[in-house]
Every structure is written in C-alpha cells, then in structure tokens.
Tab-separated table of C-alpha atoms and ligand atoms in Angstrom:
chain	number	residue	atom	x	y	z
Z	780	UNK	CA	0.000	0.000	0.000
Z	781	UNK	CA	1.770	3.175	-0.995
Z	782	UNK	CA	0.337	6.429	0.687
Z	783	UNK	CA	-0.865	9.682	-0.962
Z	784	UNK	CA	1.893	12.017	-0.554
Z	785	UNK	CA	1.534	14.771	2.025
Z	786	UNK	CA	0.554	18.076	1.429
Z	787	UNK	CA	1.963	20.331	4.501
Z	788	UNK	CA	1.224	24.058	4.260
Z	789	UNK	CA	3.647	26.649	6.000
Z	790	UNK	CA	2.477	30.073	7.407
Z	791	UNK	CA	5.194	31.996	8.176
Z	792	UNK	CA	5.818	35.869	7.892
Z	793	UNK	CA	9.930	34.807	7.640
Z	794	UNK	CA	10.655	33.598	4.361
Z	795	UNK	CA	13.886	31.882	5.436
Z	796	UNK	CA	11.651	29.665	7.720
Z	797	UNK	CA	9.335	28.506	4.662
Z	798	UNK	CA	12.702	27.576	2.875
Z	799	UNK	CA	14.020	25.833	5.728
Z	800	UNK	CA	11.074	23.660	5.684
Z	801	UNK	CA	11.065	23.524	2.228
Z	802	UNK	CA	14.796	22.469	1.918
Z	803	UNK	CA	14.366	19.880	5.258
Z	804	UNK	CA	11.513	18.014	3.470
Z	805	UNK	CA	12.342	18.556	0.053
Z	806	UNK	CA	14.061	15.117	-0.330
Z	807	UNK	CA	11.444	13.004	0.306
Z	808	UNK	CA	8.786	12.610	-2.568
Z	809	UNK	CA	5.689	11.562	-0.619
Z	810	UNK	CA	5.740	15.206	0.797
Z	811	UNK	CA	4.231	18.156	-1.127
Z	812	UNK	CA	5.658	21.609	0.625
Z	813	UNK	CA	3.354	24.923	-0.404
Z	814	UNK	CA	4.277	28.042	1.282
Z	815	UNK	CA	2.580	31.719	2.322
Z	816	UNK	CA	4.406	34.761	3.806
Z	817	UNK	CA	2.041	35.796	6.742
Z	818	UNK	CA	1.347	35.743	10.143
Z	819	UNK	CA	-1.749	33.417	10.962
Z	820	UNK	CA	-3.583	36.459	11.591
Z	821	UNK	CA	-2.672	38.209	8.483
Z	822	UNK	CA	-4.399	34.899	6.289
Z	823	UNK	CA	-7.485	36.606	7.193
Z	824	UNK	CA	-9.450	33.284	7.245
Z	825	UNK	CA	-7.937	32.211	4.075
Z	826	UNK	CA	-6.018	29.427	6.266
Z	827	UNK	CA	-9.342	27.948	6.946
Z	828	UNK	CA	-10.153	28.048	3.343
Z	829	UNK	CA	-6.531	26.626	2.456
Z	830	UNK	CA	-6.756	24.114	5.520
Z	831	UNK	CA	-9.052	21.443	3.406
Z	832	UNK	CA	-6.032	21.035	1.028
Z	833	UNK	CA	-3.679	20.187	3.669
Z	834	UNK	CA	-2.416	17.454	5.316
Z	835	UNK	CA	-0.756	19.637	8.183
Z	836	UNK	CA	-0.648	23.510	8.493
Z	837	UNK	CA	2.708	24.438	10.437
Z	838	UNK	CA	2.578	27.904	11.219
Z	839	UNK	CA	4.667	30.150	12.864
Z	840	UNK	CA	3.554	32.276	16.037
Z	841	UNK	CA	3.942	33.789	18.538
Z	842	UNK	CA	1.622	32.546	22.194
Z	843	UNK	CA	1.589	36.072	23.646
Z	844	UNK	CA	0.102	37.113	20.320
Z	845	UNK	CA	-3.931	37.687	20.997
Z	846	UNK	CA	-4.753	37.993	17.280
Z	847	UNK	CA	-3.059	34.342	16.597
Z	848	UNK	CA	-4.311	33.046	19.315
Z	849	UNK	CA	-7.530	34.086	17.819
Z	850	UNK	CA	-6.826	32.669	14.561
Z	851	UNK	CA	-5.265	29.689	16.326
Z	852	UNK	CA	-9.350	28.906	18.257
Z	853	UNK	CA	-10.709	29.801	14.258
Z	854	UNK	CA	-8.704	27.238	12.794
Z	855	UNK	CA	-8.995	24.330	15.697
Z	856	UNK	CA	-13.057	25.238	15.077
Z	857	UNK	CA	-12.917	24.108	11.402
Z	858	UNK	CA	-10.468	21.705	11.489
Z	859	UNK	CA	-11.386	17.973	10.105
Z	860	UNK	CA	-10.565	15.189	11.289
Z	861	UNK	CA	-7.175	13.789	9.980
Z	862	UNK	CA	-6.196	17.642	9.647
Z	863	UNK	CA	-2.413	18.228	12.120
Z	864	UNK	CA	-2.191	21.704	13.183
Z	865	UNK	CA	1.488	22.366	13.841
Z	866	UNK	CA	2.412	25.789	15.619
Z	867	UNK	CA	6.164	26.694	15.143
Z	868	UNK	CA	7.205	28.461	18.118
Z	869	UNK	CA	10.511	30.254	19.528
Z	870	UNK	CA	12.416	27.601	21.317
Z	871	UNK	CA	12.416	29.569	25.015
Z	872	UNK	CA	8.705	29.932	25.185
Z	873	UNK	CA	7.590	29.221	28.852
Z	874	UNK	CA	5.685	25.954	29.456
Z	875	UNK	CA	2.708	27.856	30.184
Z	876	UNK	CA	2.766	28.980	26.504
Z	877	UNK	CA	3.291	25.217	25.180
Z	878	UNK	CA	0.002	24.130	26.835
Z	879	UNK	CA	-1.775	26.894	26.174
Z	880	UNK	CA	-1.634	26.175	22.328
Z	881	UNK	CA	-2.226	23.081	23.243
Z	882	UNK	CA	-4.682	23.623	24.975
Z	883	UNK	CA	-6.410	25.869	21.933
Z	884	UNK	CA	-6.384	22.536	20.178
Z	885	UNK	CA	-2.954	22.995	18.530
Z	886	UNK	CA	-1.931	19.054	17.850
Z	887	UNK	CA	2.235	19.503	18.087
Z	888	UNK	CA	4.355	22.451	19.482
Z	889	UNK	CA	7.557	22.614	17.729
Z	890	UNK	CA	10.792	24.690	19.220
Z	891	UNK	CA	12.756	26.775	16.395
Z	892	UNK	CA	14.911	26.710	15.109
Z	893	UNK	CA	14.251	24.266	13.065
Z	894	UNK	CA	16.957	21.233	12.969
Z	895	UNK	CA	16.591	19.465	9.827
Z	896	UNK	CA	16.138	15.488	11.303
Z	897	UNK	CA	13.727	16.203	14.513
Z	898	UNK	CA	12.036	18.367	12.051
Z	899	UNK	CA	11.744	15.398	9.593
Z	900	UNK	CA	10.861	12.970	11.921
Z	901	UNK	CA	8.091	14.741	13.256
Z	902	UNK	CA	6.328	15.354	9.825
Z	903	UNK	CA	7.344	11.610	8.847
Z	904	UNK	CA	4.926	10.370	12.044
Z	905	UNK	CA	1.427	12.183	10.222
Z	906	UNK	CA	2.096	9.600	7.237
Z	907	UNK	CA	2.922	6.525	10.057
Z	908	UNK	CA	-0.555	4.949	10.591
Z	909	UNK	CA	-0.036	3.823	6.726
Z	910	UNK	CA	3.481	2.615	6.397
Z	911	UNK	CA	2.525	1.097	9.875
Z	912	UNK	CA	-0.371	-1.186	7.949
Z	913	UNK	CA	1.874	-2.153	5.171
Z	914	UNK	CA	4.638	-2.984	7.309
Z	915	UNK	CA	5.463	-6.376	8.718
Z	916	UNK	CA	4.424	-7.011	12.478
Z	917	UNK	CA	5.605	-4.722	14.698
Z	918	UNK	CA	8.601	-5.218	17.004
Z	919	UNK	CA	8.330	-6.938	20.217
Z	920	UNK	CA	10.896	-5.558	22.311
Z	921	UNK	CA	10.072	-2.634	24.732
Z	922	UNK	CA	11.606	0.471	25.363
Z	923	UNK	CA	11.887	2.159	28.869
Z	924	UNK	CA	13.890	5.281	28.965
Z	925	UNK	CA	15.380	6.776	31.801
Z	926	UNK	CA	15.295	10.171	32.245
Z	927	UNK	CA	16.757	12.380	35.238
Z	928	UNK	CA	15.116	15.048	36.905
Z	929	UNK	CA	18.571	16.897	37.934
Z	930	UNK	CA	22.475	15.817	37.277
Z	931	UNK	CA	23.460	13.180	40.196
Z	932	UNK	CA	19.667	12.715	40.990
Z	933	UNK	CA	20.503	8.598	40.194
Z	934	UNK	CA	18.721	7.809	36.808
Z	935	UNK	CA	22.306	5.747	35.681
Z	936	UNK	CA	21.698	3.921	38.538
Z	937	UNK	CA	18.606	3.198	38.049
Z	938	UNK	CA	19.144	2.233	34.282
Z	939	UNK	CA	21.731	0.069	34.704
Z	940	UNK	CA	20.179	-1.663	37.594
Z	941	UNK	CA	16.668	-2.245	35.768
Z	942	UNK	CA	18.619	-3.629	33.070
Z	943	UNK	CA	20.184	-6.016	35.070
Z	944	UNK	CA	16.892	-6.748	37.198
Z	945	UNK	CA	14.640	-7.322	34.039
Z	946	UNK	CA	17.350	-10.063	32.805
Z	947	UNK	CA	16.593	-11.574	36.201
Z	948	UNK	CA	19.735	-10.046	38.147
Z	949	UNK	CA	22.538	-12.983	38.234
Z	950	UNK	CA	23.955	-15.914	37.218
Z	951	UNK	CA	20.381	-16.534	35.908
Z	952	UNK	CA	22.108	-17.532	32.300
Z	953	UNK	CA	24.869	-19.822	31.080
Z	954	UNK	CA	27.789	-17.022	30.637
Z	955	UNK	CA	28.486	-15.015	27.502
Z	956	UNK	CA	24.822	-15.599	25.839
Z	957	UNK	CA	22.665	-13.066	24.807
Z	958	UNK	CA	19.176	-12.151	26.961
Z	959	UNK	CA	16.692	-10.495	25.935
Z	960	UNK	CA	17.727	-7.116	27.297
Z	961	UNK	CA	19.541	-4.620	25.858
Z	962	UNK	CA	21.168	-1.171	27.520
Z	963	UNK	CA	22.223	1.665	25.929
Z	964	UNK	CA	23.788	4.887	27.304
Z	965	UNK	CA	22.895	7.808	25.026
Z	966	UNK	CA	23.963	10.059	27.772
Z	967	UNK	CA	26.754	10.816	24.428
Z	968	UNK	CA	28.645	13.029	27.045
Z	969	UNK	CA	28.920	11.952	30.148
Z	970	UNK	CA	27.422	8.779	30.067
Z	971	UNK	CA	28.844	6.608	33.028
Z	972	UNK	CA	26.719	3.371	32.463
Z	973	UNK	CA	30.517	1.901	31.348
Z	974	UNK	CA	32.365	2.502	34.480
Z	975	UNK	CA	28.940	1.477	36.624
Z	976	UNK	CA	29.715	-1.980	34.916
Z	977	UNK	CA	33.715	-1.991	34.420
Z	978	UNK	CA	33.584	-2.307	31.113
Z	979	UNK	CA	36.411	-1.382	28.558
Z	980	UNK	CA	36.311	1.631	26.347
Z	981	UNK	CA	33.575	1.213	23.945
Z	982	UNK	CA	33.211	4.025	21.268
Z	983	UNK	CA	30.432	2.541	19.017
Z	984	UNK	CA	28.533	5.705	19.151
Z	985	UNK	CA	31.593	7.602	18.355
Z	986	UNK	CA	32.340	5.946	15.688
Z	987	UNK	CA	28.562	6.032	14.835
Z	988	UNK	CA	28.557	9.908	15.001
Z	989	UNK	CA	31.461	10.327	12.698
Z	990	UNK	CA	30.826	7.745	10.280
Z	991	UNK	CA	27.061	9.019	9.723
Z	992	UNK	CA	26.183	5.124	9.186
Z	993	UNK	CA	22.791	3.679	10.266
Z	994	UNK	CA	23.952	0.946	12.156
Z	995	UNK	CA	22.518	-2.881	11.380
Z	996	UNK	CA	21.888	-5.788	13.639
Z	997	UNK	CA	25.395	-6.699	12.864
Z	998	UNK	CA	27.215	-4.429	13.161
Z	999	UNK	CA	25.241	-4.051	16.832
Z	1000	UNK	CA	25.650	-7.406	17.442
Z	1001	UNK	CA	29.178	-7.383	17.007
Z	1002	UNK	CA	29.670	-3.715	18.692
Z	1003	UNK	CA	27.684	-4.089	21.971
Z	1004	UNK	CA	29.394	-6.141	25.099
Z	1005	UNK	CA	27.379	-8.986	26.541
Z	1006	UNK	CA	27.378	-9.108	30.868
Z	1007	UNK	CA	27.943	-12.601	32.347
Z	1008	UNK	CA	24.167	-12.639	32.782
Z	1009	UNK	CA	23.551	-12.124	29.425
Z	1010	UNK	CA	22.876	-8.870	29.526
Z	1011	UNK	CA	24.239	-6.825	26.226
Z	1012	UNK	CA	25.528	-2.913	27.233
Z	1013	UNK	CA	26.350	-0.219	24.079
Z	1014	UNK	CA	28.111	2.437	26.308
Z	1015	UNK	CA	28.604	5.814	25.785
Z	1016	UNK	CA	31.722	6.670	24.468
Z	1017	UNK	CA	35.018	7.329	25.963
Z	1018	UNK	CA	36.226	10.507	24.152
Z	1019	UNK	CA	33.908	13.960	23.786
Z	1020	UNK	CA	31.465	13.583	20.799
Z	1021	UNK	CA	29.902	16.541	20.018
Z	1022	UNK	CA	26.253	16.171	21.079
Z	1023	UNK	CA	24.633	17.083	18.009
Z	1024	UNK	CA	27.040	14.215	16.240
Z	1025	UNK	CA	24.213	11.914	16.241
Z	1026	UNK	CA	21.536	11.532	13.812
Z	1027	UNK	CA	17.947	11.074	14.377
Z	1028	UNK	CA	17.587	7.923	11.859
Z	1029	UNK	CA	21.182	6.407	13.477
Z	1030	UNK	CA	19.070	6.749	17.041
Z	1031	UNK	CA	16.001	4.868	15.152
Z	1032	UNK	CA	17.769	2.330	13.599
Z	1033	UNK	CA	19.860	1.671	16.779
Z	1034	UNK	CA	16.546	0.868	18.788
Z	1035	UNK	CA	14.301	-0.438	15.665
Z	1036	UNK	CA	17.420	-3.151	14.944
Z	1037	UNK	CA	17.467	-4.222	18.630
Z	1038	UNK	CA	13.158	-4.322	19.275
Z	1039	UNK	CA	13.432	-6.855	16.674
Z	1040	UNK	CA	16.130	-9.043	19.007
Z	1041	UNK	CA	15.246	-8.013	22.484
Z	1042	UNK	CA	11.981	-8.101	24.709
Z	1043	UNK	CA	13.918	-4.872	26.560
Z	1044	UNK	CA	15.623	-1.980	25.675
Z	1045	UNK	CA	16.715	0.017	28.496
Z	1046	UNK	CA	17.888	3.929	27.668
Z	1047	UNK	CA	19.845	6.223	29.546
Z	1048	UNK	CA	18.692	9.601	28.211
Z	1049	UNK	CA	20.715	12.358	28.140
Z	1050	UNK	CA	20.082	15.229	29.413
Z	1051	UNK	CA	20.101	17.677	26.896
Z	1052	UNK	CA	16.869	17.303	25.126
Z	1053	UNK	CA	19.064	17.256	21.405
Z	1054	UNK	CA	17.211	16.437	18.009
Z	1055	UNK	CA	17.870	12.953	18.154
Z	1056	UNK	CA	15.857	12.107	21.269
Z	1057	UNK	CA	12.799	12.659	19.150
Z	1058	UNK	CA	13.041	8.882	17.712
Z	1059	UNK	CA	13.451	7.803	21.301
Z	1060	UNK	CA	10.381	9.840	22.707
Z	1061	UNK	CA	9.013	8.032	19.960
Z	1062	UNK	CA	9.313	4.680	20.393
Z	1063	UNK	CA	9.389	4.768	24.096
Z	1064	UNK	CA	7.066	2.229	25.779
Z	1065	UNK	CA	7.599	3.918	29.026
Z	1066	UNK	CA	9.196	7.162	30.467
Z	1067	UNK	CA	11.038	6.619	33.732
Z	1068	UNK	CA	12.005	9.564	35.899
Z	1069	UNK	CA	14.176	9.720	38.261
Z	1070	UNK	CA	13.908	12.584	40.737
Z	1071	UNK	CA	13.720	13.594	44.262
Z	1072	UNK	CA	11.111	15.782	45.478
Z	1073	UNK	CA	13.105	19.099	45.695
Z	1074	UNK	CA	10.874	22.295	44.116
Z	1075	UNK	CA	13.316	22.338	40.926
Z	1076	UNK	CA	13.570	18.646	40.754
Z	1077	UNK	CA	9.740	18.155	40.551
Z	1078	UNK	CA	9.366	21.696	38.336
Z	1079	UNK	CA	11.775	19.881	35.573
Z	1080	UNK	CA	10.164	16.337	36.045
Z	1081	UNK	CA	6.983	18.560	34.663
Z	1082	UNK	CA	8.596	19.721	32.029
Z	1083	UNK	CA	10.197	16.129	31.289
Z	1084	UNK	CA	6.780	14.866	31.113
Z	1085	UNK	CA	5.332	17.506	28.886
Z	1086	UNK	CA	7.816	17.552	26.663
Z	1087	UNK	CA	7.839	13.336	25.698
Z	1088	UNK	CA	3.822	13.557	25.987
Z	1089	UNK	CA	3.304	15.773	23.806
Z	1090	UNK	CA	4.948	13.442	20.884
Z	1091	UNK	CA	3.942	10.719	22.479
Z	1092	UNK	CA	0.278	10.405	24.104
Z	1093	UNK	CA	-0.254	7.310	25.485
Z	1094	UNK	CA	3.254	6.852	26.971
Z	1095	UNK	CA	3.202	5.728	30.875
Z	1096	UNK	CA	5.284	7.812	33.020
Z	1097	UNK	CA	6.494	6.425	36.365
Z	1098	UNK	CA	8.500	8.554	38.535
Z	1099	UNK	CA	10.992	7.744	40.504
Z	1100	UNK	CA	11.703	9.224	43.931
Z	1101	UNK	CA	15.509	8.197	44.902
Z	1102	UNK	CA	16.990	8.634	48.003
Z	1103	UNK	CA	14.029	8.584	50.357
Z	1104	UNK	CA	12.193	5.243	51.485
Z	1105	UNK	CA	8.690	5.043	50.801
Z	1106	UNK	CA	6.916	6.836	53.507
Z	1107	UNK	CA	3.772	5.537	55.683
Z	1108	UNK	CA	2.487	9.097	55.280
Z	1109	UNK	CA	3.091	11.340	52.627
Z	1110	UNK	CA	4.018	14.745	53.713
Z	1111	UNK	CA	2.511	17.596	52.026
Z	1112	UNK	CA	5.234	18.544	50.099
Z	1113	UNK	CA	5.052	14.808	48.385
Z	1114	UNK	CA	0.896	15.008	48.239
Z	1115	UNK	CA	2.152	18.625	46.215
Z	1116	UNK	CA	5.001	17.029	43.935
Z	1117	UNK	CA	2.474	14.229	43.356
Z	1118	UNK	CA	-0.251	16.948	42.391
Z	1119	UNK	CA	1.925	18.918	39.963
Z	1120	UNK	CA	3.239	15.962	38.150
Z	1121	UNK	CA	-0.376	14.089	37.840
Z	1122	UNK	CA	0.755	10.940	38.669
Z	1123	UNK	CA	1.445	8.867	42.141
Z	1124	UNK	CA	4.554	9.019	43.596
Z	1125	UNK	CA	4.709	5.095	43.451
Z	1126	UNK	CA	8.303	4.001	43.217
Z	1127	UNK	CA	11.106	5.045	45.696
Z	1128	UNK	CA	14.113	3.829	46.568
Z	1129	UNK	CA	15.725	4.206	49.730
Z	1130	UNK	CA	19.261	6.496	50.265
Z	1131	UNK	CA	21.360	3.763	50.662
Z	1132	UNK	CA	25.161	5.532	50.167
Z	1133	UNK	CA	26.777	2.153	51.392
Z	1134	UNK	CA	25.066	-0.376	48.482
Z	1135	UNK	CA	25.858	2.229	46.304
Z	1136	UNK	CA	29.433	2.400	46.797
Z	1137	UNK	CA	29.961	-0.943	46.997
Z	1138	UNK	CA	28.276	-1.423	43.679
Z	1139	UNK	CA	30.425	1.768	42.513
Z	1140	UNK	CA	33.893	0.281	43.629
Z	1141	UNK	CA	33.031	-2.762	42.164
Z	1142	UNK	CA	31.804	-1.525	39.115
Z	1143	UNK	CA	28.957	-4.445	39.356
Z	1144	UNK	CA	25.331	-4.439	39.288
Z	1145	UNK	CA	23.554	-4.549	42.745
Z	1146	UNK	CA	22.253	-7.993	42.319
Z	1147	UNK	CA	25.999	-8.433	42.833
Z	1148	UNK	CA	27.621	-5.803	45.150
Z	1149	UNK	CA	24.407	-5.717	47.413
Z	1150	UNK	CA	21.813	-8.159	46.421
Z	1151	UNK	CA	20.562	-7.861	50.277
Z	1152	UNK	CA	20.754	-3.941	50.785
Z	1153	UNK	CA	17.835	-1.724	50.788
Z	1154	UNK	CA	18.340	-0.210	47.188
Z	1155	UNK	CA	19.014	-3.958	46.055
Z	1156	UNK	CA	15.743	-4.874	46.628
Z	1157	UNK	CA	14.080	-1.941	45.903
Z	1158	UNK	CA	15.310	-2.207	42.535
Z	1159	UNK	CA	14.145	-5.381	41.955
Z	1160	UNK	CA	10.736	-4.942	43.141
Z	1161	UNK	CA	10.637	-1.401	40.502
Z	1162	UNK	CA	12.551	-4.071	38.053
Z	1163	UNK	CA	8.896	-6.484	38.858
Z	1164	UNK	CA	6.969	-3.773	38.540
Z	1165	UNK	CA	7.779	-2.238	35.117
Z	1166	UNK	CA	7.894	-5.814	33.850
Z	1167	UNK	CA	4.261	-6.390	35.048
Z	1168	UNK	CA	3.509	-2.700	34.105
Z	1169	UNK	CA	4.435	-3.405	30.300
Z	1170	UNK	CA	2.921	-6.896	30.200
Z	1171	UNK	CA	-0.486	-4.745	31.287
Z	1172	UNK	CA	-0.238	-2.403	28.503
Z	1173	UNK	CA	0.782	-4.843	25.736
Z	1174	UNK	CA	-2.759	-4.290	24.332
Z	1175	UNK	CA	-2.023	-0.458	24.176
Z	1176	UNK	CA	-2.413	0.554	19.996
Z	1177	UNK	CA	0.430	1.496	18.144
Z	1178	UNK	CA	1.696	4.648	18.453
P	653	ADP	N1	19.603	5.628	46.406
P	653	ADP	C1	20.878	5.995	46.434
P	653	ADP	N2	21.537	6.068	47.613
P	653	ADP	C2	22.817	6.469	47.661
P	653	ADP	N3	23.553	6.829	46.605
P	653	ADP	C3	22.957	6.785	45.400
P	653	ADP	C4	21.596	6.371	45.253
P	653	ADP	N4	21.289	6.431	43.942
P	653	ADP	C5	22.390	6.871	43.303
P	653	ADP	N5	23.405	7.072	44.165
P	653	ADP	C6	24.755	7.551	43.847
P	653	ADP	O1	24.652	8.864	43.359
P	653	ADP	C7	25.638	9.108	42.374
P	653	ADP	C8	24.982	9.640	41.105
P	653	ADP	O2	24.157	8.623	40.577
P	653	ADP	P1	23.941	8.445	39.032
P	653	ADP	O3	23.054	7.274	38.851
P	653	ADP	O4	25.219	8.461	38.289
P	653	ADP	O5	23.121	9.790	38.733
P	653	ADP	P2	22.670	10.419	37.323
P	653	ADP	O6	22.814	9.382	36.281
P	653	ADP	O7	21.248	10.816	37.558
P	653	ADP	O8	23.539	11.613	37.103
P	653	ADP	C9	26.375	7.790	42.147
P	653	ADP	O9	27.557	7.823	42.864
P	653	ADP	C10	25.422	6.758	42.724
P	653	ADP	O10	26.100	5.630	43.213
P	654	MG	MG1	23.865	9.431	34.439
C-alpha cells in the first residue's frame, strides 16, 4: 500500500523559515511543501479556506500574540478530522505557553529553530498509521527510557540496575549468551553506564557519530558487550562527541534493529533534550524519571513529562523518587510534587550511600555488590513492577 503524498502548508511571515522547511523536506517525494508569507492572523481566514487542502498547516507564532491566538481557536473550530495543526514556536517559550496552544487545540508544538532530522521525523509520524499497515508485524521488544530530573539525581543507577533486574539479576544464564535485554547509554557526554559496569572503552557511538552510518543488527551485534548474565551494554563513548554528532535515523535504527532481538531496551537519556531524542520519545514504551522531590527537581520532572507527551500520548510515566524510602504518610510537600506531576509518587528507593558504593567500587550491578541492601531490593521490586507494568499495557495501539 503506498500512501498519498503529504501536502503540509507553511504560514510563516519569515521567508527563510518557509525555505528551511522547504529544503528539510524537500528530499522526500511523498511530501508536497506549499508556502505563504504571513502571520496566521494576516491569512485573514484564508487558512481555513486553504486548511481542506492540507495534510498539516505548520505555522509560525507567537503565544503572547492575541490575534493568533484568535486565529489559532478559528482554525482548531474548522479543522477535520485527519487535519495536524502544527504551531512553530521560539524555542524559550515558557511551558505555560506550550500548553496553552495546546490547549487551543494545537496538535504539536515545535521549538525553532528548526533542525533538519527532529524536524523530519516529526512530519514523517502524520504519514505513520499507513506505512505502519503495510509494514510487517511490529517489534516486540520494549523500550523504557530513563530520564533524570537533575544531574546526580541517580537515573544511571537506576538504568543500569533495571537492566540487570529485568534479565533476572545474576547468574540466571549460562555465561556469555545473549538475553533479551539490551542497555544503551545515550547520555553521548557523560554517560557513566561503562564505568557502573567496568567495562572497557567502547566508542560505538563515536564511531557512529562520525561515520554518519545507520547501524545494522550486525554491526550491533558485534559492537555491543554482553554481561555474564547475558545482559548486552552499548556504552557511551570514551572521548567527547559533540552532542549534536548523532543523527535522528542512526538513534532509530539503533533501537528499531534491537526491538526486533530483544523483549527490553533500556535507555539512559541524556540530558540535553538534542534532536535525536525525538526517535526515542518516539518509540518509548515507558518514560522513567528519576527525581527527588526538591521544588526544581519536581518543576523539571513537569517539564520532562510535557515535553515526551506531547509526541507521544499514550506513553506511561512512572516517577521515581531516589533517596528517600517510601513513607507511611506522605508529607505535604510529596501530596504537592504528586499533584503537579499528575501521577502517584509510586516508586522510591531508599538512600542507601553504602550499596551504592559498593556497587560503585566494584563496578557491578547490585544484584551483585548488594543483592541484600535496601536499594538492592528496591530495585528489583521497581525491576517487577515495570515488567508487570508493560505486560499490562501490551494491548495499548500502536503509536
Ligand atoms: N539511592 C541511592 N543512595 C545512595 N547513593 C545513590 C543512590 N542512587 C544513586 N546514588 C549515587 O549517586 C551518584 C549519582 O548517581 P547516578 O546514577 O550516576 O546519577 P545520574 O545518572 O542521575 O547523574 C552515584 O555515585 C550513585 O552511586
Ligand atoms: Mg547518568
């Protein structure tokens, strides 16, 4: 089944903009790019007249702007189904802002400027539902990614540790084969998941980011380092790679080659929210973040949770509270953190600076260094949990 190509119209009073678009889409032949210089406002209601010939209307404007806004609640009115209303927005825009539009019935807020492969991968999702039906069955293997609420906060520990739990912790396999869970650290930077586990420099996604090859099962196969338990790591690498070295289809193909060989893919996010994220917010199966439940810890969490929703609807998102046990009572200030993120605080895992160390100077896995701590176990009843959490929403349609 081939699909129609899209028609995508751009609104934008800045011609460079329009060309931008034009020149980020312009490879691909099932897209048809038509442009007009104005501000929404300015169409007069010709957008509504133009919007019936349109797959998806980006536009570009500005929240604080009352006449958009108006022309924003004109448009939503006579919008048909199947119709994607795309507002293109300046990058520092508060939150507030973002849900507003959203809120006015704008379907996807997108941050200028615009970066070529986020950009492309977000227009290549309105013509999914079709390639989807075509397509072979979908991959098995589920994605959790990890995502930190502040720097130290303890979402490497947590990645590496689900990892290891959802394999079954140890000595659960004969050594050196393959389970059916997968870790990767795309924390490009200052990813630590290798020294967590003692493993040898590994600079696949170096190599990755300078070759500008989409890696293949493989090449994965033959790149990634299998645990004792079975478990197979692709750390991040040892020498600086610039963050935007990446590319969004390297990121897809990375975690599209390995849903096809593993039931789990565990990722350590970075924490720059860079272009190539997008195929991860994607494809996620479930957003884990970590956090404690300082003001500015919960206040990002929020914006961690707005910003992989809003590409991503029906992704779960369990948080994380590290470093405090889980209380009889909650205090107010949890019942508050609890409020402004939507969701139950239902996971925490105890401070436990001893387990953590030894697991640290051992560069091992808890199930190892402290099967019998306090975190140990914690993380294997959050390791049950997700497992049983996923297995619930298997039904859950395709994104
Ligand atoms: N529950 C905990 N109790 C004590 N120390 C912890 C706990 N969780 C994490 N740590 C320690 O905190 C430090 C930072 O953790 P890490 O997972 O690297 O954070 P992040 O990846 O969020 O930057 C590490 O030394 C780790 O061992
Ligand atoms: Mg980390």
């Amino acid at each position: 089944m081939t699909a129609k190509a899209k028609s995508i119209l751009v609104i934008s009073p800045d011609v460079a903009v329009s060309d931008a678009i034009g020149s980020a889409l312009g490879a691909d032949p099932g897209i048809h790019v038509s442009a007009q210089t104005s501000t929404l406002a300015g169409m007069n209601g010709r957008a509504v007249k133009m919007m019936s010939d349109h797959d998806v209307i980006l536009f570009q404007t500005d929240p604080d702007h009352e006449a958009d806004f108006r022309a924003i609640g004109t448009l939503v009115a006579a919008k048909r189904a199947g119709t994607v209303l795309v507002a293109l927005v300046d990058g520092n825009i508060s939150l507030a802002q973002a849900r507003a539009l959203n809120n006015a019935g704008v379907d996807e807020v997108f941050p200028m400027p615009i970066v070529g492969a986020e950009f492309i991968n977000m227009v290549s999702r309105f013509s999914r539902t079709s390639a989807r039906n075509s397509a072979s069955p979908a991959p098995s293997g589920k994605i959790i990614a990890v995502a930190q609420a502040r720097g130290g906060v303890g979402s490497t520990t947590v990645a590496v540790n689900l990892a290891d739990q959802l394999v079954g912790g140890q000595s659960r396999r004969k050594p050196d084969t393959r389970s059916g869970v997968a870790l990767i650290d795309f924390d490009l930077q200052f990813g630590t998941v290798g020294s967590f586990l003692d493993l040898g420099e590994q600079d696949t996604l170096l190599q990755l980011a300078l070759d500008r090859t989409i890696p293949d099962a493989t090449f994965l196969e033959q790149s990634m380092v299998t645990m004792p338990n079975g478990l197979s790591v692709l750390a991040a690498p040892s020498k600086f790679a610039p963050l935007d070295s990446l590319r969004s289809d390297q990121v897809a193909a990375i975690l599209d080659t390995l849903r096809k060989s593993h039931d789990y893919i565990v990722v350590d996010l970075p924490r720059a929210l860079v272009g190539w994220i997008e195929p991860i917010v994607q494809r996620a199966d479930e957003l884990i973040i970590v956090t404690d439940i300082s003001v500015a810890s919960v206040r990002h969490c929020r914006r961690l949770i707005d910003f992989f929703t809003a590409d991503n609807i029906a992704l779960p998102v369990e948080i994380v509270v590290n470093h405090e046990r889980r209380p009889f009572f909650q205090s107010s200030m949890h019942r508050e953190a609890a409020k402004v993120l939507e969701r139950k605080l239902d996971h925490w895992l105890p401070h436990d600076p001893r387990a953590a160390s030894a697991a640290a100077d051992r560069g091992k896995p808890l199930s190892i260094a402290a099967p019998r701590s306090s975190l140990g176990k914690a993380m294997s009843r959050l390791a049950a949990t997700t497992k049983s959490g996923l297995q619930t929403s298997l039904q859950r349609p395709n994104k």
